């Protein structure tokens, strides 16, 4: 399953030299949350009119230019073949239409003295996910490449030819070294297949996208606000590890980062997931 396998690295352009320049300058590569938020922001930054095909084409061009310019600010090239998926996402992806991944809450643990939530225990049932694993040197590079591939799959580049719709959260599966001080190469970006497609999953055209049926599992999760990069992820992993009981119950080197909403929101929500051993 995609939690533990590695798949071939794609050839999409995300140059490592640019990544290194970004790290030295303190700037981050574009994240999957950035990619989603660009579409959300277009509602306020671009005005679409009904005055004819020529203006629609101009809007489409401006939309791609907007994405490209935002990508450049993050030192990431948004290739021309992303133009159609970007347009599809902008036309179809509304926040109220995003389907949550279903789960059952099994309870919470709080710090009694201050009533601070420490974590929630959840049960996720068996389900199919579209997964892309990238083995880039940096976390941001890997999710950049992975989510662009998933966008194409969501936006008609699948066996149905349909826009599949967004589900939340989009998750990334990361691996750490033994003392959880470093993220290892091999980051999987995963998209939950919408419920109405679970029994007949649209097949991807991109061979790097794998449809995996993940087994039912129990996870321990805590939310956090702010950006997701290597430093913040490691910090949140180690914070939650300190509060969990019986560490032998969960995987020690594999964790999930879940992203729910637009990073332009100062209170945007992310989660760290610990996975209970089978």
PDB file of C-alpha atoms in Angstrom:
ATOM      1  CA  UNK A   1       0.000   0.000   0.000  1.00  0.00           C
ATOM      2  CA  UNK A   2       1.133   3.556  -0.557  1.00  0.00           C
ATOM      3  CA  UNK A   3       1.957   4.154   3.100  1.00  0.00           C
ATOM      4  CA  UNK A   4       5.022   1.976   2.826  1.00  0.00           C
ATOM      5  CA  UNK A   5       5.973   1.584  -0.857  1.00  0.00           C
ATOM      6  CA  UNK A   6       8.122   3.832  -2.998  1.00  0.00           C
ATOM      7  CA  UNK A   7       7.218   4.597  -6.595  1.00  0.00           C
ATOM      8  CA  UNK A   8       9.250   6.023  -9.498  1.00  0.00           C
ATOM      9  CA  UNK A   9      10.085   9.714  -9.411  1.00  0.00           C
ATOM     10  CA  UNK A  10       8.422  11.684 -12.239  1.00  0.00           C
ATOM     11  CA  UNK A  11      10.280  13.948 -14.636  1.00  0.00           C
ATOM     12  CA  UNK A  12       8.128  17.051 -14.062  1.00  0.00           C
ATOM     13  CA  UNK A  13      10.282  20.175 -13.795  1.00  0.00           C
ATOM     14  CA  UNK A  14      10.990  21.280 -10.178  1.00  0.00           C
ATOM     15  CA  UNK A  15      14.672  22.043 -10.278  1.00  0.00           C
ATOM     16  CA  UNK A  16      16.791  21.171  -7.259  1.00  0.00           C
ATOM     17  CA  UNK A  17      19.021  24.192  -7.807  1.00  0.00           C
ATOM     18  CA  UNK A  18      16.007  26.465  -7.390  1.00  0.00           C
ATOM     19  CA  UNK A  19      15.039  24.557  -4.266  1.00  0.00           C
ATOM     20  CA  UNK A  20      18.474  25.121  -2.751  1.00  0.00           C
ATOM     21  CA  UNK A  21      18.360  28.821  -3.573  1.00  0.00           C
ATOM     22  CA  UNK A  22      14.948  28.990  -1.907  1.00  0.00           C
ATOM     23  CA  UNK A  23      16.272  27.370   1.264  1.00  0.00           C
ATOM     24  CA  UNK A  24      19.236  29.733   1.465  1.00  0.00           C
ATOM     25  CA  UNK A  25      16.996  32.774   0.994  1.00  0.00           C
ATOM     26  CA  UNK A  26      14.466  31.625   3.585  1.00  0.00           C
ATOM     27  CA  UNK A  27      11.704  31.128   0.971  1.00  0.00           C
ATOM     28  CA  UNK A  28       9.732  27.916   0.652  1.00  0.00           C
ATOM     29  CA  UNK A  29       8.757  26.012  -2.427  1.00  0.00           C
ATOM     30  CA  UNK A  30       5.108  26.009  -3.341  1.00  0.00           C
ATOM     31  CA  UNK A  31       3.084  23.626  -1.187  1.00  0.00           C
ATOM     32  CA  UNK A  32      -0.045  21.662  -1.992  1.00  0.00           C
ATOM     33  CA  UNK A  33      -1.968  24.104   0.204  1.00  0.00           C
ATOM     34  CA  UNK A  34      -0.606  26.976  -1.894  1.00  0.00           C
ATOM     35  CA  UNK A  35      -1.782  25.224  -5.047  1.00  0.00           C
ATOM     36  CA  UNK A  36      -5.310  24.832  -3.667  1.00  0.00           C
ATOM     37  CA  UNK A  37      -5.419  28.380  -2.318  1.00  0.00           C
ATOM     38  CA  UNK A  38      -4.510  29.937  -5.672  1.00  0.00           C
ATOM     39  CA  UNK A  39      -7.826  28.720  -7.050  1.00  0.00           C
ATOM     40  CA  UNK A  40      -9.712  30.039  -4.011  1.00  0.00           C
ATOM     41  CA  UNK A  41      -8.038  33.426  -4.295  1.00  0.00           C
ATOM     42  CA  UNK A  42      -8.919  33.780  -7.957  1.00  0.00           C
ATOM     43  CA  UNK A  43     -12.533  34.457  -6.960  1.00  0.00           C
ATOM     44  CA  UNK A  44     -11.434  37.785  -5.529  1.00  0.00           C
ATOM     45  CA  UNK A  45      -8.461  38.649  -7.737  1.00  0.00           C
ATOM     46  CA  UNK A  46      -9.936  37.881 -11.166  1.00  0.00           C
ATOM     47  CA  UNK A  47     -13.354  39.099 -12.340  1.00  0.00           C
ATOM     48  CA  UNK A  48     -15.097  36.756 -14.785  1.00  0.00           C
ATOM     49  CA  UNK A  49     -17.732  38.221 -17.101  1.00  0.00           C
ATOM     50  CA  UNK A  50     -20.384  36.873 -19.435  1.00  0.00           C
ATOM     51  CA  UNK A  51     -19.523  39.087 -22.403  1.00  0.00           C
ATOM     52  CA  UNK A  52     -18.407  36.401 -24.785  1.00  0.00           C
ATOM     53  CA  UNK A  53     -15.864  33.777 -25.686  1.00  0.00           C
ATOM     54  CA  UNK A  54     -13.028  36.269 -26.171  1.00  0.00           C
ATOM     55  CA  UNK A  55     -13.266  37.520 -22.591  1.00  0.00           C
ATOM     56  CA  UNK A  56     -13.483  33.948 -21.282  1.00  0.00           C
ATOM     57  CA  UNK A  57     -10.278  33.087 -23.113  1.00  0.00           C
ATOM     58  CA  UNK A  58      -8.645  36.181 -21.634  1.00  0.00           C
ATOM     59  CA  UNK A  59      -9.754  35.129 -18.144  1.00  0.00           C
ATOM     60  CA  UNK A  60      -8.302  31.639 -18.703  1.00  0.00           C
ATOM     61  CA  UNK A  61      -4.991  33.167 -19.763  1.00  0.00           C
ATOM     62  CA  UNK A  62      -4.975  35.464 -16.736  1.00  0.00           C
ATOM     63  CA  UNK A  63      -5.741  32.491 -14.494  1.00  0.00           C
ATOM     64  CA  UNK A  64      -2.726  30.530 -15.697  1.00  0.00           C
ATOM     65  CA  UNK A  65      -0.541  33.659 -15.501  1.00  0.00           C
ATOM     66  CA  UNK A  66      -1.665  34.127 -11.896  1.00  0.00           C
ATOM     67  CA  UNK A  67      -0.666  30.543 -11.009  1.00  0.00           C
ATOM     68  CA  UNK A  68       2.644  30.873 -12.854  1.00  0.00           C
ATOM     69  CA  UNK A  69       3.507  34.132 -11.106  1.00  0.00           C
ATOM     70  CA  UNK A  70       2.664  32.725  -7.675  1.00  0.00           C
ATOM     71  CA  UNK A  71       4.762  29.677  -8.505  1.00  0.00           C
ATOM     72  CA  UNK A  72       7.705  31.841  -9.451  1.00  0.00           C
ATOM     73  CA  UNK A  73       7.490  33.677  -6.149  1.00  0.00           C
ATOM     74  CA  UNK A  74       7.979  30.250  -4.552  1.00  0.00           C
ATOM     75  CA  UNK A  75      10.777  29.334  -7.014  1.00  0.00           C
ATOM     76  CA  UNK A  76       8.646  26.674  -8.714  1.00  0.00           C
ATOM     77  CA  UNK A  77       7.889  26.385 -12.417  1.00  0.00           C
ATOM     78  CA  UNK A  78       4.213  25.760 -13.210  1.00  0.00           C
ATOM     79  CA  UNK A  79       4.406  24.067 -16.628  1.00  0.00           C
ATOM     80  CA  UNK A  80       2.101  24.929 -19.507  1.00  0.00           C
ATOM     81  CA  UNK A  81       0.397  21.521 -19.389  1.00  0.00           C
ATOM     82  CA  UNK A  82      -1.118  22.566 -16.037  1.00  0.00           C
ATOM     83  CA  UNK A  83      -3.236  25.224 -17.766  1.00  0.00           C
ATOM     84  CA  UNK A  84      -6.303  23.052 -18.399  1.00  0.00           C
ATOM     85  CA  UNK A  85      -6.311  21.415 -14.927  1.00  0.00           C
ATOM     86  CA  UNK A  86      -6.016  24.873 -13.356  1.00  0.00           C
ATOM     87  CA  UNK A  87      -9.033  26.083 -15.327  1.00  0.00           C
ATOM     88  CA  UNK A  88     -11.035  22.970 -14.391  1.00  0.00           C
ATOM     89  CA  UNK A  89     -10.235  23.400 -10.708  1.00  0.00           C
ATOM     90  CA  UNK A  90     -11.203  27.068 -10.779  1.00  0.00           C
ATOM     91  CA  UNK A  91     -14.555  26.338 -12.439  1.00  0.00           C
ATOM     92  CA  UNK A  92     -15.532  23.377 -10.281  1.00  0.00           C
ATOM     93  CA  UNK A  93     -13.760  23.584  -6.943  1.00  0.00           C
ATOM     94  CA  UNK A  94     -15.903  25.418  -4.381  1.00  0.00           C
ATOM     95  CA  UNK A  95     -15.142  25.094  -0.675  1.00  0.00           C
ATOM     96  CA  UNK A  96     -18.679  23.978   0.180  1.00  0.00           C
ATOM     97  CA  UNK A  97     -18.414  21.115  -2.335  1.00  0.00           C
ATOM     98  CA  UNK A  98     -15.317  19.529  -0.784  1.00  0.00           C
ATOM     99  CA  UNK A  99     -16.182  16.118   0.624  1.00  0.00           C
ATOM    100  CA  UNK A 100     -14.650  15.251   4.019  1.00  0.00           C
ATOM    101  CA  UNK A 101     -12.987  11.864   4.413  1.00  0.00           C
ATOM    102  CA  UNK A 102     -15.391   9.886   6.660  1.00  0.00           C
ATOM    103  CA  UNK A 103     -14.261   8.658  10.086  1.00  0.00           C
ATOM    104  CA  UNK A 104     -15.587   7.723  13.513  1.00  0.00           C
ATOM    105  CA  UNK A 105     -14.296   9.525  16.575  1.00  0.00           C
ATOM    106  CA  UNK A 106     -13.249   7.114  19.339  1.00  0.00           C
ATOM    107  CA  UNK A 107     -12.677   9.779  21.967  1.00  0.00           C
ATOM    108  CA  UNK A 108     -10.368  12.588  23.061  1.00  0.00           C
ATOM    109  CA  UNK A 109      -7.703  13.076  25.666  1.00  0.00           C
ATOM    110  CA  UNK A 110      -7.215  16.469  27.324  1.00  0.00           C
ATOM    111  CA  UNK A 111      -4.723  17.975  29.748  1.00  0.00           C
ATOM    112  CA  UNK A 112      -6.935  18.147  32.796  1.00  0.00           C
ATOM    113  CA  UNK A 113      -5.359  21.108  34.574  1.00  0.00           C
ATOM    114  CA  UNK A 114      -6.048  23.496  31.675  1.00  0.00           C
ATOM    115  CA  UNK A 115      -8.605  21.493  29.663  1.00  0.00           C
ATOM    116  CA  UNK A 116      -6.208  21.525  26.700  1.00  0.00           C
ATOM    117  CA  UNK A 117      -6.934  18.963  23.955  1.00  0.00           C
ATOM    118  CA  UNK A 118      -3.987  16.602  23.578  1.00  0.00           C
ATOM    119  CA  UNK A 119      -5.230  14.327  20.812  1.00  0.00           C
ATOM    120  CA  UNK A 120      -8.236  12.610  19.254  1.00  0.00           C
ATOM    121  CA  UNK A 121      -8.469   8.910  18.481  1.00  0.00           C
ATOM    122  CA  UNK A 122     -10.256   8.059  15.203  1.00  0.00           C
ATOM    123  CA  UNK A 123     -11.272   5.020  13.186  1.00  0.00           C
ATOM    124  CA  UNK A 124     -10.958   5.278   9.385  1.00  0.00           C
ATOM    125  CA  UNK A 125     -12.548   2.511   7.336  1.00  0.00           C
ATOM    126  CA  UNK A 126     -11.004   0.769   4.355  1.00  0.00           C
ATOM    127  CA  UNK A 127     -11.018   3.101   1.347  1.00  0.00           C
ATOM    128  CA  UNK A 128      -9.345   3.793  -1.973  1.00  0.00           C
ATOM    129  CA  UNK A 129      -6.886   6.663  -2.390  1.00  0.00           C
ATOM    130  CA  UNK A 130      -4.923   8.008  -5.360  1.00  0.00           C
ATOM    131  CA  UNK A 131      -1.270   8.168  -4.290  1.00  0.00           C
ATOM    132  CA  UNK A 132       1.875   9.702  -5.778  1.00  0.00           C
ATOM    133  CA  UNK A 133       5.267   9.154  -4.167  1.00  0.00           C
ATOM    134  CA  UNK A 134       8.175  11.475  -4.941  1.00  0.00           C
ATOM    135  CA  UNK A 135      11.772  11.070  -3.808  1.00  0.00           C
ATOM    136  CA  UNK A 136      12.994  14.655  -4.037  1.00  0.00           C
ATOM    137  CA  UNK A 137      15.591  16.042  -1.605  1.00  0.00           C
ATOM    138  CA  UNK A 138      13.049  18.339   0.062  1.00  0.00           C
ATOM    139  CA  UNK A 139       9.514  17.924   1.386  1.00  0.00           C
ATOM    140  CA  UNK A 140       8.240  20.976  -0.510  1.00  0.00           C
ATOM    141  CA  UNK A 141       9.654  19.725  -3.805  1.00  0.00           C
ATOM    142  CA  UNK A 142       7.994  16.347  -3.389  1.00  0.00           C
ATOM    143  CA  UNK A 143       4.529  17.662  -2.583  1.00  0.00           C
ATOM    144  CA  UNK A 144       4.811  20.199  -5.397  1.00  0.00           C
ATOM    145  CA  UNK A 145       5.333  17.443  -7.947  1.00  0.00           C
ATOM    146  CA  UNK A 146       2.891  15.045  -6.344  1.00  0.00           C
ATOM    147  CA  UNK A 147      -0.049  17.420  -6.061  1.00  0.00           C
ATOM    148  CA  UNK A 148       0.332  18.737  -9.621  1.00  0.00           C
ATOM    149  CA  UNK A 149      -0.008  15.150 -10.807  1.00  0.00           C
ATOM    150  CA  UNK A 150      -3.084  14.594  -8.640  1.00  0.00           C
ATOM    151  CA  UNK A 151      -4.636  17.821  -9.944  1.00  0.00           C
ATOM    152  CA  UNK A 152      -4.439  16.494 -13.486  1.00  0.00           C
ATOM    153  CA  UNK A 153      -6.064  13.236 -12.374  1.00  0.00           C
ATOM    154  CA  UNK A 154      -8.862  15.091 -10.551  1.00  0.00           C
ATOM    155  CA  UNK A 155      -9.368  17.436 -13.499  1.00  0.00           C
ATOM    156  CA  UNK A 156     -10.480  14.990 -16.221  1.00  0.00           C
ATOM    157  CA  UNK A 157      -7.194  13.176 -16.934  1.00  0.00           C
ATOM    158  CA  UNK A 158      -8.770   9.897 -15.902  1.00  0.00           C
ATOM    159  CA  UNK A 159     -10.736   7.102 -17.532  1.00  0.00           C
ATOM    160  CA  UNK A 160     -14.117   8.819 -17.008  1.00  0.00           C
ATOM    161  CA  UNK A 161     -13.051  12.169 -18.457  1.00  0.00           C
ATOM    162  CA  UNK A 162     -14.897  13.830 -15.550  1.00  0.00           C
ATOM    163  CA  UNK A 163     -13.891  16.364 -12.919  1.00  0.00           C
ATOM    164  CA  UNK A 164     -13.825  14.132  -9.844  1.00  0.00           C
ATOM    165  CA  UNK A 165     -14.276  16.802  -7.176  1.00  0.00           C
ATOM    166  CA  UNK A 166     -12.093  17.737  -4.206  1.00  0.00           C
ATOM    167  CA  UNK A 167     -11.986  15.799  -0.954  1.00  0.00           C
ATOM    168  CA  UNK A 168     -10.440  16.908   2.332  1.00  0.00           C
ATOM    169  CA  UNK A 169      -7.987  16.507   3.778  1.00  0.00           C
ATOM    170  CA  UNK A 170      -5.277  16.079   1.197  1.00  0.00           C
ATOM    171  CA  UNK A 171      -2.655  14.091   3.076  1.00  0.00           C
ATOM    172  CA  UNK A 172       1.074  13.623   2.818  1.00  0.00           C
ATOM    173  CA  UNK A 173       2.763  10.542   4.251  1.00  0.00           C
ATOM    174  CA  UNK A 174       6.256  11.183   5.581  1.00  0.00           C
ATOM    175  CA  UNK A 175       9.029   9.064   7.047  1.00  0.00           C
ATOM    176  CA  UNK A 176      11.579  10.112   9.658  1.00  0.00           C
ATOM    177  CA  UNK A 177      14.895   8.850  10.938  1.00  0.00           C
ATOM    178  CA  UNK A 178      15.011   6.878  14.184  1.00  0.00           C
ATOM    179  CA  UNK A 179      15.078   9.849  16.549  1.00  0.00           C
ATOM    180  CA  UNK A 180      12.535  11.848  14.511  1.00  0.00           C
ATOM    181  CA  UNK A 181      14.944  14.707  13.843  1.00  0.00           C
ATOM    182  CA  UNK A 182      14.890  14.529  10.044  1.00  0.00           C
ATOM    183  CA  UNK A 183      12.393  13.793   7.256  1.00  0.00           C
ATOM    184  CA  UNK A 184      13.611  11.145   4.836  1.00  0.00           C
ATOM    185  CA  UNK A 185      13.192  11.271   1.042  1.00  0.00           C
ATOM    186  CA  UNK A 186      10.045   9.567  -0.198  1.00  0.00           C
ATOM    187  CA  UNK A 187       6.922  11.670   0.398  1.00  0.00           C
ATOM    188  CA  UNK A 188       3.529  10.322  -0.657  1.00  0.00           C
ATOM    189  CA  UNK A 189       0.759  12.781  -1.508  1.00  0.00           C
ATOM    190  CA  UNK A 190      -2.674  11.150  -1.382  1.00  0.00           C
ATOM    191  CA  UNK A 191      -6.202  12.094  -2.470  1.00  0.00           C
ATOM    192  CA  UNK A 192      -9.266  10.289  -1.093  1.00  0.00           C
ATOM    193  CA  UNK A 193     -11.412   9.008  -3.957  1.00  0.00           C
ATOM    194  CA  UNK A 194     -14.916  10.517  -3.553  1.00  0.00           C
ATOM    195  CA  UNK A 195     -17.476   8.141  -2.048  1.00  0.00           C
ATOM    196  CA  UNK A 196     -19.537   7.794  -5.233  1.00  0.00           C
ATOM    197  CA  UNK A 197     -16.419   6.584  -7.104  1.00  0.00           C
ATOM    198  CA  UNK A 198     -15.172   4.161  -4.431  1.00  0.00           C
ATOM    199  CA  UNK A 199     -16.706   1.057  -6.055  1.00  0.00           C
ATOM    200  CA  UNK A 200     -15.648   1.931  -9.597  1.00  0.00           C
ATOM    201  CA  UNK A 201     -12.543   4.073  -9.365  1.00  0.00           C
ATOM    202  CA  UNK A 202     -11.585   6.228 -12.368  1.00  0.00           C
ATOM    203  CA  UNK A 203      -8.201   5.064 -13.580  1.00  0.00           C
ATOM    204  CA  UNK A 204      -5.371   7.595 -13.931  1.00  0.00           C
ATOM    205  CA  UNK A 205      -3.590   8.172 -17.214  1.00  0.00           C
ATOM    206  CA  UNK A 206      -0.364   8.941 -15.349  1.00  0.00           C
ATOM    207  CA  UNK A 207       1.498   5.741 -14.457  1.00  0.00           C
ATOM    208  CA  UNK A 208       3.029   7.460 -11.405  1.00  0.00           C
ATOM    209  CA  UNK A 209      -0.421   7.658  -9.776  1.00  0.00           C
ATOM    210  CA  UNK A 210      -1.318   4.461  -7.949  1.00  0.00           C
ATOM    211  CA  UNK A 211      -4.841   3.637  -6.738  1.00  0.00           C
ATOM    212  CA  UNK A 212      -4.381   2.021  -3.341  1.00  0.00           C
ATOM    213  CA  UNK A 213      -6.987   0.478  -1.075  1.00  0.00           C
ATOM    214  CA  UNK A 214      -5.823   1.397   2.396  1.00  0.00           C
ATOM    215  CA  UNK A 215      -7.017  -0.904   5.177  1.00  0.00           C
ATOM    216  CA  UNK A 216      -9.137   0.207   8.097  1.00  0.00           C
ATOM    217  CA  UNK A 217      -6.892   1.895  10.628  1.00  0.00           C
ATOM    218  CA  UNK A 218      -6.881   3.797  13.894  1.00  0.00           C
ATOM    219  CA  UNK A 219      -5.029   7.089  14.085  1.00  0.00           C
ATOM    220  CA  UNK A 220      -4.181   9.556  16.828  1.00  0.00           C
ATOM    221  CA  UNK A 221      -4.355  13.164  15.711  1.00  0.00           C
ATOM    222  CA  UNK A 222      -3.851  16.703  16.907  1.00  0.00           C
ATOM    223  CA  UNK A 223      -4.523  19.875  14.942  1.00  0.00           C
ATOM    224  CA  UNK A 224      -2.150  22.778  14.533  1.00  0.00           C
ATOM    225  CA  UNK A 225      -2.273  26.103  12.730  1.00  0.00           C
ATOM    226  CA  UNK A 226       0.186  27.606  10.297  1.00  0.00           C
ATOM    227  CA  UNK A 227       2.531  26.549   7.540  1.00  0.00           C
ATOM    228  CA  UNK A 228       3.618  22.978   6.849  1.00  0.00           C
ATOM    229  CA  UNK A 229       7.304  22.584   6.118  1.00  0.00           C
ATOM    230  CA  UNK A 230       9.975  20.206   7.328  1.00  0.00           C
ATOM    231  CA  UNK A 231      10.640  22.134  10.533  1.00  0.00           C
ATOM    232  CA  UNK A 232       7.000  22.556  11.545  1.00  0.00           C
ATOM    233  CA  UNK A 233       6.154  18.930  10.744  1.00  0.00           C
ATOM    234  CA  UNK A 234       9.015  17.564  12.859  1.00  0.00           C
ATOM    235  CA  UNK A 235       8.080  19.888  15.685  1.00  0.00           C
ATOM    236  CA  UNK A 236       4.452  18.732  15.678  1.00  0.00           C
ATOM    237  CA  UNK A 237       5.425  15.059  15.434  1.00  0.00           C
ATOM    238  CA  UNK A 238       7.656  15.317  18.490  1.00  0.00           C
ATOM    239  CA  UNK A 239       5.121  17.361  20.453  1.00  0.00           C
ATOM    240  CA  UNK A 240       2.391  14.776  19.916  1.00  0.00           C
ATOM    241  CA  UNK A 241       4.773  11.892  20.670  1.00  0.00           C
ATOM    242  CA  UNK A 242       5.351  13.355  24.136  1.00  0.00           C
ATOM    243  CA  UNK A 243       1.614  13.280  24.911  1.00  0.00           C
ATOM    244  CA  UNK A 244       0.712   9.839  23.589  1.00  0.00           C
ATOM    245  CA  UNK A 245       0.433   6.883  25.933  1.00  0.00           C
ATOM    246  CA  UNK A 246       2.001   3.515  25.084  1.00  0.00           C
ATOM    247  CA  UNK A 247       4.310   4.538  22.221  1.00  0.00           C
ATOM    248  CA  UNK A 248       4.740   0.890  21.246  1.00  0.00           C
ATOM    249  CA  UNK A 249       1.171   0.974  19.888  1.00  0.00           C
ATOM    250  CA  UNK A 250       1.896   3.244  16.913  1.00  0.00           C
ATOM    251  CA  UNK A 251       4.371   3.346  14.028  1.00  0.00           C
ATOM    252  CA  UNK A 252       7.609   5.047  15.046  1.00  0.00           C
ATOM    253  CA  UNK A 253       8.843   6.392  11.704  1.00  0.00           C
ATOM    254  CA  UNK A 254       5.782   6.920   9.478  1.00  0.00           C
ATOM    255  CA  UNK A 255       3.380   9.829   9.978  1.00  0.00           C
ATOM    256  CA  UNK A 256       0.660  11.679   8.079  1.00  0.00           C
ATOM    257  CA  UNK A 257       0.214  15.424   7.601  1.00  0.00           C
ATOM    258  CA  UNK A 258      -3.382  16.412   6.775  1.00  0.00           C
ATOM    259  CA  UNK A 259      -4.235  19.795   5.237  1.00  0.00           C
ATOM    260  CA  UNK A 260      -7.787  21.152   5.218  1.00  0.00           C
ATOM    261  CA  UNK A 261      -8.019  24.750   4.082  1.00  0.00           C
ATOM    262  CA  UNK A 262      -6.531  27.851   2.524  1.00  0.00           C
ATOM    263  CA  UNK A 263      -3.198  29.009   3.993  1.00  0.00           C
ATOM    264  CA  UNK A 264      -4.300  32.622   3.470  1.00  0.00           C
ATOM    265  CA  UNK A 265      -6.556  31.992   6.473  1.00  0.00           C
ATOM    266  CA  UNK A 266      -4.491  32.873   9.573  1.00  0.00           C
ATOM    267  CA  UNK A 267      -6.316  30.099  11.473  1.00  0.00           C
ATOM    268  CA  UNK A 268      -5.911  27.467   8.776  1.00  0.00           C
ATOM    269  CA  UNK A 269      -6.125  23.927  10.044  1.00  0.00           C
ATOM    270  CA  UNK A 270      -3.611  21.120   9.694  1.00  0.00           C
ATOM    271  CA  UNK A 271      -3.286  17.858  11.578  1.00  0.00           C
ATOM    272  CA  UNK A 272      -0.533  15.404  12.464  1.00  0.00           C
ATOM    273  CA  UNK A 273      -1.657  11.749  12.407  1.00  0.00           C
ATOM    274  CA  UNK A 274       0.057   8.895  14.235  1.00  0.00           C
ATOM    275  CA  UNK A 275      -0.862   5.452  12.870  1.00  0.00           C
ATOM    276  CA  UNK A 276      -1.699   2.623  15.263  1.00  0.00           C
ATOM    277  CA  UNK A 277       0.110  -0.618  14.496  1.00  0.00           C
ATOM    278  CA  UNK A 278      -2.081  -3.289  12.853  1.00  0.00           C
TER     279      UNK A 278
END
